[in-house]
Coordinates of C-alpha atoms and ligand atoms in Angstrom, one line a residue:
M1 CA 17.5 -44.3 11.9
R2 CA 15.8 -41.0 11.0
L3 CA 17.0 -37.6 10.0
V4 CA 16.2 -34.7 12.3
L5 CA 16.0 -31.4 10.5
V6 CA 17.0 -28.2 12.3
L7 CA 16.3 -25.0 10.4
G8 CA 18.2 -21.7 10.8
D9 CA 15.5 -20.3 13.1
Q10 CA 15.1 -23.4 15.2
L11 CA 18.4 -23.1 17.2
S12 CA 16.9 -24.2 20.6
G13 CA 18.2 -27.1 22.7
G14 CA 14.6 -27.8 23.7
L15 CA 13.3 -28.0 20.1
S16 CA 10.5 -30.6 19.8
A17 CA 12.4 -32.5 16.9
L18 CA 15.4 -32.9 19.1
R19 CA 13.4 -33.9 22.2
K20 CA 11.5 -36.6 20.2
T21 CA 14.5 -38.2 18.6
D22 CA 17.5 -40.2 19.8
K23 CA 21.1 -38.9 19.6
Q24 CA 22.4 -42.5 19.8
R25 CA 20.6 -43.4 16.6
D26 CA 19.3 -40.4 14.6
V27 CA 21.3 -37.8 12.6
V28 CA 20.7 -34.1 12.7
V29 CA 20.6 -32.3 9.3
M30 CA 21.4 -28.6 9.1
A31 CA 22.1 -26.8 5.8
E32 CA 23.1 -23.4 4.6
V33 CA 21.3 -23.3 1.2
M34 CA 20.8 -20.7 -1.5
G35 CA 17.1 -21.3 -1.5
E36 CA 16.8 -19.9 2.1
A37 CA 19.4 -17.3 1.5
T38 CA 17.7 -15.8 -1.6
Y39 CA 13.9 -16.2 -1.2
V40 CA 14.2 -12.5 -0.6
A41 CA 17.4 -10.5 -0.8
H42 CA 18.1 -10.7 2.9
H43 CA 20.3 -8.1 4.6
P44 CA 23.9 -9.4 4.7
K45 CA 23.9 -9.0 8.6
K46 CA 20.9 -11.3 8.8
I47 CA 22.5 -14.0 6.6
A48 CA 25.7 -13.8 8.5
F49 CA 23.9 -14.0 11.8
T50 CA 21.9 -17.0 10.6
F51 CA 24.9 -18.9 9.3
A52 CA 27.2 -18.1 12.3
A53 CA 24.5 -19.1 14.8
M54 CA 23.8 -22.3 12.8
R55 CA 27.4 -23.3 12.8
K56 CA 27.8 -22.7 16.5
F57 CA 24.6 -24.5 17.3
A58 CA 25.7 -27.5 15.3
K59 CA 29.0 -27.6 17.2
G60 CA 27.0 -27.5 20.5
L61 CA 24.9 -30.5 19.3
Q62 CA 28.1 -32.4 18.4
D63 CA 29.6 -31.7 21.8
D64 CA 26.4 -33.0 23.3
G65 CA 26.8 -36.3 21.5
W66 CA 24.7 -35.8 18.3
Q67 CA 25.9 -36.8 14.9
V68 CA 25.3 -33.7 12.7
A69 CA 25.3 -33.7 8.9
Y70 CA 26.1 -30.0 8.3
T71 CA 26.1 -28.6 4.8
R72 CA 28.0 -25.3 4.3
L73 CA 27.0 -22.9 1.6
D74 CA 30.1 -23.5 -0.4
D75 CA 30.0 -27.3 -0.1
P76 CA 30.4 -28.7 -3.7
D77 CA 27.6 -31.3 -3.1
N78 CA 25.1 -28.6 -1.8
T79 CA 21.9 -29.1 -3.7
G80 CA 20.7 -25.5 -2.8
S81 CA 17.5 -26.3 -1.0
I82 CA 16.3 -27.7 2.3
A83 CA 14.3 -30.4 0.4
G84 CA 17.3 -31.3 -1.8
E85 CA 19.6 -31.6 1.2
L86 CA 17.1 -33.9 3.0
I87 CA 16.8 -36.2 -0.1
R88 CA 20.6 -36.3 -0.5
R89 CA 21.2 -37.0 3.2
C90 CA 18.4 -39.6 3.3
S91 CA 20.1 -41.7 0.7
E92 CA 23.6 -41.1 2.2
Y93 CA 22.5 -42.4 5.6
G94 CA 19.9 -44.9 4.4
A95 CA 17.4 -43.0 6.7
K96 CA 13.8 -44.3 7.2
G97 CA 12.4 -40.8 7.2
V98 CA 12.7 -37.2 8.5
V99 CA 11.4 -35.7 11.7
Y100 CA 11.1 -31.9 11.9
T101 CA 9.5 -29.1 13.9
E102 CA 6.9 -27.0 12.0
P103 CA 8.7 -24.3 10.1
G104 CA 7.6 -20.6 10.5
E105 CA 6.6 -20.1 6.9
W106 CA 4.0 -21.7 4.7
R107 CA 6.5 -21.8 1.8
L108 CA 8.7 -24.3 3.7
I109 CA 5.8 -26.1 5.4
N110 CA 4.4 -26.9 1.9
A111 CA 7.8 -27.8 0.5
L112 CA 8.5 -30.3 3.3
S113 CA 5.0 -31.8 3.1
E114 CA 5.7 -32.6 -0.6
L115 CA 8.9 -34.4 0.0
P116 CA 9.2 -37.9 -1.5
L117 CA 10.2 -39.2 1.9
K118 CA 8.5 -40.4 5.0
T119 CA 8.1 -37.2 7.2
H120 CA 6.8 -36.5 10.6
Q121 CA 6.1 -32.8 11.6
L122 CA 6.0 -31.9 15.2
P123 CA 4.4 -28.7 16.7
D124 CA 6.7 -25.8 17.5
D125 CA 6.1 -25.6 21.3
R126 CA 8.6 -22.8 21.9
F127 CA 5.5 -20.6 21.9
V128 CA 3.1 -20.0 24.8
A129 CA 0.0 -20.6 22.6
S130 CA -0.4 -23.7 20.5
H131 CA -2.4 -23.4 17.2
Q132 CA -5.2 -25.1 19.0
D133 CA -5.1 -22.6 21.9
F134 CA -5.4 -19.7 19.4
E135 CA -8.2 -21.4 17.6
D136 CA -10.1 -22.0 20.8
W137 CA -9.7 -18.4 21.8
A138 CA -10.7 -17.1 18.3
E139 CA -13.7 -19.4 17.9
G140 CA -16.9 -17.4 17.8
R141 CA -15.4 -14.0 18.2
K142 CA -16.4 -11.3 15.8
Q143 CA -13.1 -9.4 16.3
L144 CA -9.8 -10.8 17.3
R145 CA -8.4 -8.1 19.5
M146 CA -4.9 -8.6 20.9
E147 CA -5.8 -7.1 24.3
Y148 CA -8.2 -9.9 25.2
F149 CA -5.9 -12.6 23.9
Y150 CA -3.1 -11.1 26.0
R151 CA -5.2 -11.5 29.1
E152 CA -5.6 -15.2 28.4
M153 CA -1.9 -15.5 28.0
R154 CA -1.3 -13.7 31.3
R155 CA -3.6 -16.2 33.0
K156 CA -2.0 -19.2 31.2
T157 CA 1.6 -18.2 32.1
N158 CA 0.8 -16.7 35.5
L159 CA 3.0 -13.8 34.6
L160 CA 2.3 -10.6 36.5
M161 CA -0.7 -12.1 38.2
D162 CA -1.8 -11.6 41.8
G163 CA -4.1 -14.6 42.3
D164 CA -6.6 -14.3 39.4
Q165 CA -6.2 -10.5 39.2
P166 CA -3.5 -8.6 37.2
E167 CA -0.6 -7.3 39.2
G168 CA -1.3 -3.7 40.3
G169 CA -5.0 -4.0 39.4
K170 CA -4.7 -3.2 35.7
W171 CA -3.9 -5.4 32.7
N172 CA -2.3 -2.7 30.7
Y173 CA -0.1 0.3 31.8
D174 CA 0.3 1.9 28.4
H175 CA -1.2 5.1 29.7
D176 CA 2.1 5.6 31.6
N177 CA 4.2 4.9 28.5
R178 CA 4.8 6.6 25.2
K179 CA 6.6 9.7 26.4
P180 CA 8.2 11.9 23.7
A181 CA 11.9 11.6 23.0
P182 CA 14.1 12.3 26.0
D183 CA 16.9 14.8 25.8
Q184 CA 19.4 12.3 27.1
V185 CA 19.5 8.5 26.9
D186 CA 21.3 6.9 29.8
Y187 CA 21.5 3.4 28.3
D188 CA 24.4 2.6 26.0
G189 CA 22.5 0.2 23.8
P190 CA 22.8 -3.5 22.9
L191 CA 25.9 -5.4 24.1
P192 CA 28.2 -5.7 21.1
F193 CA 30.2 -8.9 20.5
A194 CA 33.5 -8.9 18.6
P195 CA 33.5 -11.5 15.8
D196 CA 35.4 -14.7 16.7
D197 CA 36.9 -17.1 14.1
V198 CA 33.6 -18.7 13.3
V199 CA 31.9 -15.4 12.7
E200 CA 34.9 -14.0 10.7
E201 CA 34.8 -17.0 8.4
V202 CA 31.0 -16.5 7.8
L203 CA 31.5 -12.8 7.2
D204 CA 34.0 -13.5 4.4
L205 CA 31.6 -15.9 2.8
V206 CA 28.6 -13.5 3.1
E207 CA 30.7 -10.6 1.8
E208 CA 31.7 -12.6 -1.3
R209 CA 28.2 -14.1 -2.0
F210 CA 25.8 -11.4 -0.8
G211 CA 27.9 -8.2 -0.7
D212 CA 25.6 -6.6 -3.3
N213 CA 22.5 -7.0 -1.2
F214 CA 21.0 -3.9 0.5
G215 CA 22.7 -3.6 3.9
T216 CA 26.1 -3.1 5.6
L217 CA 27.8 -6.2 6.8
R218 CA 30.6 -4.7 9.0
P219 CA 30.9 -3.8 11.8
F220 CA 29.1 -7.0 12.8
W221 CA 28.2 -7.1 16.5
F222 CA 25.3 -9.5 17.0
A223 CA 25.4 -12.3 19.6
T224 CA 25.6 -15.6 17.7
D225 CA 24.9 -18.2 20.4
G226 CA 22.6 -18.7 23.4
E227 CA 25.3 -17.8 25.9
Q228 CA 26.0 -14.4 24.3
A229 CA 22.3 -13.7 23.8
R230 CA 21.7 -14.2 27.5
Q231 CA 24.6 -11.9 28.4
H232 CA 23.0 -9.3 26.1
L233 CA 19.6 -9.8 27.8
N234 CA 21.1 -9.5 31.3
H235 CA 22.8 -6.2 30.3
W236 CA 19.5 -4.8 28.9
I237 CA 17.4 -5.9 31.9
R238 CA 19.8 -4.2 34.2
D239 CA 20.3 -0.9 32.3
G240 CA 17.6 -0.6 29.6
L241 CA 14.4 -2.2 31.0
P242 CA 13.6 0.4 33.6
K243 CA 12.9 3.1 31.0
F244 CA 11.7 0.8 28.2
G245 CA 8.1 1.7 28.8
D246 CA 8.5 5.4 29.1
F247 CA 10.3 5.8 25.8
Q248 CA 9.0 2.9 23.8
D249 CA 7.6 5.1 21.0
A250 CA 10.3 7.8 20.9
M251 CA 12.7 8.3 18.0
L252 CA 16.0 10.2 17.9
N253 CA 18.3 11.2 15.1
D254 CA 21.4 10.2 17.1
N255 CA 20.2 7.2 19.0
R256 CA 19.1 4.1 17.1
F257 CA 18.2 1.8 19.9
L258 CA 17.0 4.0 22.8
Y259 CA 15.8 1.6 25.5
H260 CA 14.7 -1.2 23.2
S261 CA 15.7 -4.7 24.0
I262 CA 17.0 -5.7 20.5
I263 CA 16.2 -9.4 21.3
G264 CA 13.7 -10.0 18.4
L265 CA 16.4 -11.7 16.3
Y266 CA 17.6 -13.9 19.2
L267 CA 14.0 -14.9 20.2
N268 CA 13.0 -15.6 16.6
A269 CA 16.2 -17.7 15.8
G270 CA 15.6 -19.7 19.0
L271 CA 18.7 -18.5 21.0
L272 CA 16.4 -17.1 23.7
N273 CA 13.2 -18.7 25.0
P274 CA 10.3 -16.2 25.2
L275 CA 8.7 -17.5 28.4
E276 CA 12.1 -17.6 30.2
V277 CA 12.8 -14.0 29.1
C278 CA 9.5 -12.8 30.4
Q279 CA 10.0 -14.7 33.7
Q280 CA 13.4 -13.0 34.1
V281 CA 11.9 -9.6 33.4
E282 CA 9.1 -10.3 35.9
E283 CA 11.8 -11.2 38.5
A284 CA 13.4 -7.8 37.9
Y285 CA 10.1 -6.2 38.8
R286 CA 9.6 -8.3 41.9
D287 CA 13.1 -7.4 43.0
G288 CA 12.3 -3.8 42.7
L289 CA 14.7 -3.2 39.7
A290 CA 12.2 -2.1 37.2
P291 CA 8.8 -0.4 37.3
L292 CA 5.5 -2.1 36.5
N293 CA 4.8 0.1 33.4
A294 CA 8.0 -1.1 31.8
V295 CA 7.7 -4.7 32.8
E296 CA 4.1 -5.1 31.8
G297 CA 4.6 -3.2 28.5
F298 CA 7.5 -5.6 27.6
I299 CA 5.7 -8.8 28.7
R300 CA 2.7 -7.7 26.6
Q301 CA 4.9 -7.4 23.5
I302 CA 6.1 -11.0 23.9
I303 CA 3.2 -13.0 25.2
G304 CA 0.6 -10.6 23.7
W305 CA 1.7 -9.3 20.3
R306 CA 4.3 -11.9 19.4
E307 CA 2.0 -14.8 20.2
Y308 CA -1.1 -13.1 18.7
V309 CA 0.5 -12.3 15.3
R310 CA 1.7 -15.9 15.0
G311 CA -1.8 -17.1 15.7
I312 CA -3.2 -14.8 13.0
Y313 CA -0.5 -16.0 10.5
F314 CA -1.3 -19.6 10.9
R315 CA -5.1 -19.1 11.1
E316 CA -5.3 -17.0 8.0
G317 CA -3.3 -19.4 5.8
P318 CA -0.8 -19.1 2.9
D319 CA -2.7 -16.5 1.0
Y320 CA -2.5 -13.9 3.8
V321 CA 0.6 -12.4 2.3
D322 CA -1.2 -11.7 -1.0
R323 CA -4.0 -9.6 0.5
N324 CA -4.5 -6.1 -0.7
A325 CA -7.8 -4.9 0.7
L326 CA -7.3 -1.3 -0.3
G327 CA -6.2 -2.0 -3.8
H328 CA -2.8 -0.3 -3.5
D329 CA -0.4 -0.8 -6.4
R330 CA 2.3 1.8 -6.4
K331 CA 5.9 0.6 -6.7
L332 CA 8.1 0.7 -3.6
P333 CA 10.2 3.9 -4.1
A334 CA 14.0 3.8 -4.3
M335 CA 14.3 5.7 -1.0
Y336 CA 13.4 2.4 0.8
W337 CA 16.6 1.0 -0.7
G338 CA 18.7 3.9 0.4
G339 CA 17.8 6.2 -2.5
Q340 CA 17.9 9.9 -1.8
T341 CA 15.0 11.6 0.0
K342 CA 14.3 15.0 1.6
M343 CA 12.2 13.4 4.3
N344 CA 14.5 13.2 7.3
C345 CA 12.4 10.6 9.2
I346 CA 12.5 8.2 6.3
A347 CA 16.2 8.8 5.5
K348 CA 17.1 8.2 9.2
S349 CA 14.9 5.1 9.5
V350 CA 16.2 3.6 6.3
A351 CA 19.9 4.5 7.1
Q352 CA 19.8 2.7 10.4
T353 CA 18.0 -0.3 8.8
Q354 CA 20.8 -0.4 6.2
E355 CA 23.5 -0.3 8.8
E356 CA 22.1 -2.3 11.6
A357 CA 19.3 -4.5 10.0
Y358 CA 17.3 -3.0 12.8
A359 CA 14.7 -0.3 13.3
H360 CA 12.4 -0.2 16.3
H361 CA 8.6 -0.7 16.3
I362 CA 7.5 3.0 15.8
Q363 CA 10.0 3.6 13.0
R364 CA 8.6 0.5 11.3
L365 CA 5.0 1.3 12.0
M366 CA 4.7 5.1 12.0
V367 CA 7.5 6.1 9.6
T368 CA 8.2 3.6 6.8
G369 CA 4.9 1.7 7.3
N370 CA 2.8 4.9 7.6
F371 CA 4.3 6.4 4.5
A372 CA 3.8 3.1 2.5
L373 CA 0.1 3.1 3.5
L374 CA -0.5 6.8 2.9
A375 CA 1.3 6.7 -0.5
G376 CA -0.6 3.5 -1.6
I377 CA 2.4 1.2 -2.1
D378 CA 1.7 -2.3 -3.2
P379 CA 1.6 -4.4 0.0
A380 CA 3.4 -7.3 -1.6
E381 CA 6.4 -5.1 -2.3
V382 CA 6.3 -3.7 1.2
H383 CA 6.1 -7.2 2.7
E384 CA 9.1 -8.3 0.7
W385 CA 11.1 -5.3 1.8
Y386 CA 10.4 -5.8 5.5
L387 CA 11.1 -9.6 5.2
A388 CA 14.5 -8.8 3.6
V389 CA 15.9 -6.0 5.6
Y390 CA 15.4 -6.8 9.3
A391 CA 17.5 -9.4 11.2
D392 CA 14.4 -10.5 13.1
A393 CA 12.2 -11.0 10.0
Y394 CA 10.6 -14.3 9.5
E395 CA 7.3 -14.5 7.7
W396 CA 5.1 -15.7 10.6
V397 CA 5.9 -12.5 12.5
E398 CA 6.7 -10.0 9.8
A399 CA 3.6 -10.6 7.5
P400 CA 0.9 -9.9 10.1
N401 CA 2.8 -6.8 11.2
V402 CA 3.1 -5.5 7.7
I403 CA 0.1 -6.8 5.8
G404 CA -2.2 -6.5 8.8
M405 CA -1.1 -4.0 11.4
S406 CA 0.8 -1.5 9.2
L407 CA -1.0 -1.6 5.8
F408 CA -4.5 -2.7 6.6
A409 CA -4.3 -5.0 3.6
D410 CA -6.1 -7.7 5.5
D411 CA -9.2 -5.5 5.8
G412 CA -9.0 -5.0 9.5
I413 CA -8.3 -8.5 11.0
I414 CA -5.5 -7.1 13.1
A415 CA -6.1 -3.3 13.3
S416 CA -9.5 -1.9 14.0
K417 CA -8.5 1.2 12.0
P418 CA -5.5 2.1 9.9
Y419 CA -2.4 3.2 11.7
I420 CA -2.0 6.5 9.8
S421 CA -0.8 9.9 11.0
S422 CA 0.2 13.3 9.7
G423 CA 3.6 14.7 10.4
N424 CA 2.4 15.8 13.8
Y425 CA 2.8 12.4 15.4
I426 CA 6.4 12.0 14.2
H427 CA 7.1 15.5 15.3
K428 CA 5.8 14.8 18.8
M429 CA 7.7 11.6 19.3
S430 CA 11.0 12.5 17.7
D431 CA 13.6 15.1 16.9
Y432 CA 13.5 14.3 13.1
C433 CA 11.5 17.3 12.0
G434 CA 13.9 19.9 13.2
S435 CA 16.5 18.7 10.7
C436 CA 14.2 18.0 7.8
A437 CA 13.9 19.9 4.4
Y438 CA 10.2 19.9 4.9
R439 CA 8.3 21.9 7.5
V440 CA 6.0 19.9 9.7
Q441 CA 4.0 23.0 10.6
D442 CA 3.1 23.6 6.9
K443 CA -0.1 21.9 5.8
T444 CA 0.2 23.0 2.2
G445 CA 2.7 24.8 0.1
A446 CA 6.1 23.9 -1.4
D447 CA 7.7 22.9 1.9
A448 CA 4.7 21.2 3.5
C449 CA 5.5 17.9 5.2
P450 CA 4.4 15.1 2.8
F451 CA 2.7 13.2 5.6
N452 CA 0.4 16.2 6.1
L453 CA -0.7 16.1 2.5
L454 CA -0.9 12.3 2.1
Y455 CA -2.9 11.8 5.3
W456 CA -5.9 13.7 3.9
H457 CA -5.4 12.2 0.5
F458 CA -5.6 8.7 2.0
L459 CA -8.8 9.5 4.0
D460 CA -10.4 11.2 1.0
R461 CA -9.7 8.4 -1.5
H462 CA -10.8 5.7 1.0
R463 CA -13.8 7.5 2.2
G464 CA -16.2 4.7 1.2
R465 CA -14.3 2.2 3.2
F466 CA -13.6 4.2 6.4
E467 CA -16.3 6.8 6.8
G468 CA -18.5 4.5 8.8
N469 CA -15.7 3.4 11.1
P470 CA -16.7 4.8 14.5
R471 CA -13.0 5.4 15.4
M472 CA -12.5 7.5 12.3
G473 CA -15.7 9.6 12.2
N474 CA -13.8 12.5 13.9
M475 CA -11.1 12.6 11.2
Y476 CA -13.8 12.9 8.5
R477 CA -15.6 15.6 10.4
V478 CA -12.3 17.7 10.7
W479 CA -11.8 17.2 6.9
D480 CA -15.3 18.2 6.1
R481 CA -15.1 21.3 8.2
M482 CA -12.1 22.6 6.2
D483 CA -13.0 25.1 3.5
E484 CA -13.4 23.6 0.1
A485 CA -10.6 25.6 -1.5
R486 CA -8.2 24.4 1.1
R487 CA -9.3 20.8 0.6
D488 CA -8.7 21.1 -3.1
T489 CA -5.2 22.5 -2.5
V490 CA -4.3 19.6 -0.2
L491 CA -5.6 17.0 -2.6
S492 CA -3.9 18.5 -5.7
E493 CA -0.6 19.0 -3.8
A494 CA -0.8 15.4 -2.6
S495 CA -1.4 14.2 -6.1
L496 CA 1.5 16.2 -7.4
F497 CA 3.7 14.7 -4.7
L498 CA 2.6 11.2 -5.7
D499 CA 3.3 11.9 -9.4
K500 CA 6.8 12.9 -8.5
L501 CA 7.3 9.8 -6.4
E502 CA 6.0 7.7 -9.3
A503 CA 8.3 9.4 -11.7
G504 CA 11.3 8.5 -9.5
Q505 CA 12.1 12.2 -8.6
I506 CA 13.7 12.9 -5.3
V507 CA 11.0 13.8 -2.8
Ligands
FAD1 P1 11.3 -4.4 21.7 O1 10.7 -3.1 21.3 O2 12.4 -4.3 22.8 O3 10.2 -5.4 22.1 C1 10.5 -6.6 22.7 C2 10.0 -7.8 21.9 O4 8.6 -7.8 21.8 C3 10.5 -7.9 20.5 O5 11.8 -8.4 20.4 C4 9.5 -8.8 19.9 O6 9.8 -10.1 20.1 C5 8.2 -8.5 20.6 N1 7.3 -7.6 19.9 C6 7.1 -6.3 20.0 N2 6.2 -5.9 19.2 C7 5.8 -6.9 18.4 C8 4.9 -7.1 17.4 N3 4.1 -6.1 16.9 N4 4.8 -8.3 16.8 C9 5.5 -9.4 17.3 N5 6.4 -9.3 18.3 C10 6.5 -8.1 18.9 N6 9.0 -8.2 14.7 C11 9.7 -9.3 14.5 O7 10.1 -10.0 15.4 N7 10.0 -9.6 13.2 C12 9.6 -8.8 12.1 O8 9.9 -9.1 11.0 C13 8.8 -7.7 12.4 N8 8.4 -6.9 11.4 C14 7.6 -5.8 11.7 C15 7.1 -5.0 10.7 C16 6.3 -3.9 11.0 C17 5.7 -3.0 9.9 C18 6.0 -3.6 12.3 C19 5.1 -2.4 12.6 C20 6.5 -4.3 13.3 C21 7.3 -5.5 13.1 N9 7.8 -6.3 14.1 C22 8.5 -7.4 13.8 C23 7.4 -6.0 15.5 C24 8.4 -5.1 16.2 O9 8.6 -3.9 15.5 C25 9.8 -5.8 16.5 O10 9.6 -7.0 17.1 C26 10.7 -5.0 17.3 O11 10.9 -3.7 16.7 C27 12.0 -5.7 17.5 O12 12.9 -4.9 18.2 P2 13.3 -5.2 19.7 O13 13.7 -6.6 19.8 O14 14.2 -4.1 20.2 O15 11.9 -5.1 20.4
DLZ2 C1 16.8 -16.8 7.2 C2 17.6 -18.1 6.8 C3 18.7 -18.0 5.9 C4 19.2 -16.7 5.4 N1 19.3 -19.1 5.6 C5 19.0 -20.3 6.0 C6 19.7 -21.5 5.6 O1 20.6 -21.4 4.8 N2 19.3 -22.6 6.2 C7 18.2 -22.7 7.0 O2 17.9 -23.8 7.5 N3 17.5 -21.6 7.4 C8 17.9 -20.4 6.9 N4 17.2 -19.3 7.3 C9 16.0 -19.4 8.1 C10 14.8 -20.0 7.2 O3 14.6 -19.1 6.2 C11 13.6 -20.2 8.1 O4 13.7 -21.4 8.8 C12 12.3 -20.2 7.3 O5 12.0 -19.0 6.7 C13 11.1 -20.6 8.2 O6 10.9 -19.6 9.2
SF4_3 FE1 9.2 13.4 8.4 FE2 7.5 15.5 7.8 FE3 9.0 15.6 10.0 FE4 10.2 15.8 7.6 S1 8.7 17.2 8.5 S2 10.9 14.6 9.4 S3 8.9 14.4 6.4 S4 7.4 14.1 9.6

């Protein structure tokens, strides 16, 4: 007999390790361990979600006839790591070896490959593109642009295809998306699930062990099994999907979810299958229930961005998370951990992160990410923060988004230019600025929006790196046309702001 390892983000009935083993003979190993619960200080909601979903998945396997050796966190024999649990279970069952599906993080891939046991790693085929597919596509290309990869994935999956042409004649309908924040949101957000006995027991455990981590545990409302996750998905497809595209980039003080799907955590843990989700969303379009701009935009996020960032993570290797192409080294300010700030956009994005373990893409990219990049925060610290605070964060998907897309620390593998903006963009897409202590209209002066100052400071200090970038020439021309005294004021006020930030003052 062999052991079959199932990790906390591998909760899929069709997992390759389960398909390739035998429930009459082999034993599934699942383990809640401190090693996984503490490699970063995860948000308590994320830990509770993982443990509750693991317990329910294990029960489902047992009901299906599997023998499951499940270790709870408070089990006195718990060795504290996945490797330790495999070694312990191997001698307990006299197993010949361990079969597992490739983990989503180099740290764990390396730990398993060093086990003093006979191991067999299988590919994780819950994705549309295999590692080989990505390599084949990337081979010989100077630039790995997501848009071209996405077209390949459309062809491969046949999603939104009309023969060999894209549905409606265009591959990408983003032109119709990205409207500013609406006055009213007619979707009531993700379907909440009241905790059952399994979840309550986990919540008590997490409260006791991880209550001091950043993040609010209760109210806990996440789905914790495949059936609930599908109910949530159906609810969103019916009521949220139709306007998903229109308001994808909008942000509001009083609405944390807008029309977003909030399925990242369910997809990444394995409770939902990405291809099936996209097929269901396409069906809604074919049935006339949602417009093409929403459906194409959503499918692009899943078979485009999600698959693409995974390809980059595995292609670039374990040192990707250490990259720091712009040499940024400032410490992550306390405001990212809930410390006081006068910047309303940051305060709101962090507060909802703290309460929900969720912020949507534009909050992550254009508020907390944009600020970290402009202020020159150390990418390793930013990476650790994002990995800890979001319920959907696993390194294969988080690191390319943070190190690559958001911070340009990979020197432009993912982004052809840095995603930076002054306060104007946030003002256009949200209602944050109206209730901020700073004035978005002010470019200099005591009340000037810090994004306005830091934007130019960033461009000025990285001139050597970006001046020649054809997509950024315009920004430098605008800067150069400003009169010199004004440029000096901007730079000195920006430096003053950064000094205050460094000194831990409230900014
Ligand atoms: P929606 O906005 O409804 O989008 C639907 C789905 O598309 C998402 O659930 C996700 O699976 C996929 N998707 C969308 N954009 C991306 C993207 N850029 N990369 C990969 N998948 C994408 N996503 C994670 O799953 N885990 C992370 O740890 C993570 N960290 C991020 C950090 C930064 C700095 C940025 C800019 C983005 C990050 N993303 C991450 C991508 C994206 O922000 C989240 O997937 C999304 O906000 C999750 O919310 P949602 O489920 O409501 O997604
Ligand atoms: C995120 C997480 C947490 C908090 N705890 C566990 C755990 O106790 N046991 C487990 O098998 N998995 C856990 N996970 C998910 C893993 O961290 C994840 O499998 C790896 O990071 C690889 O993606
Ligand atoms: Fe953010 Fe500047 Fe707007 Fe304040 S004024 S909310 S700091 S963009």
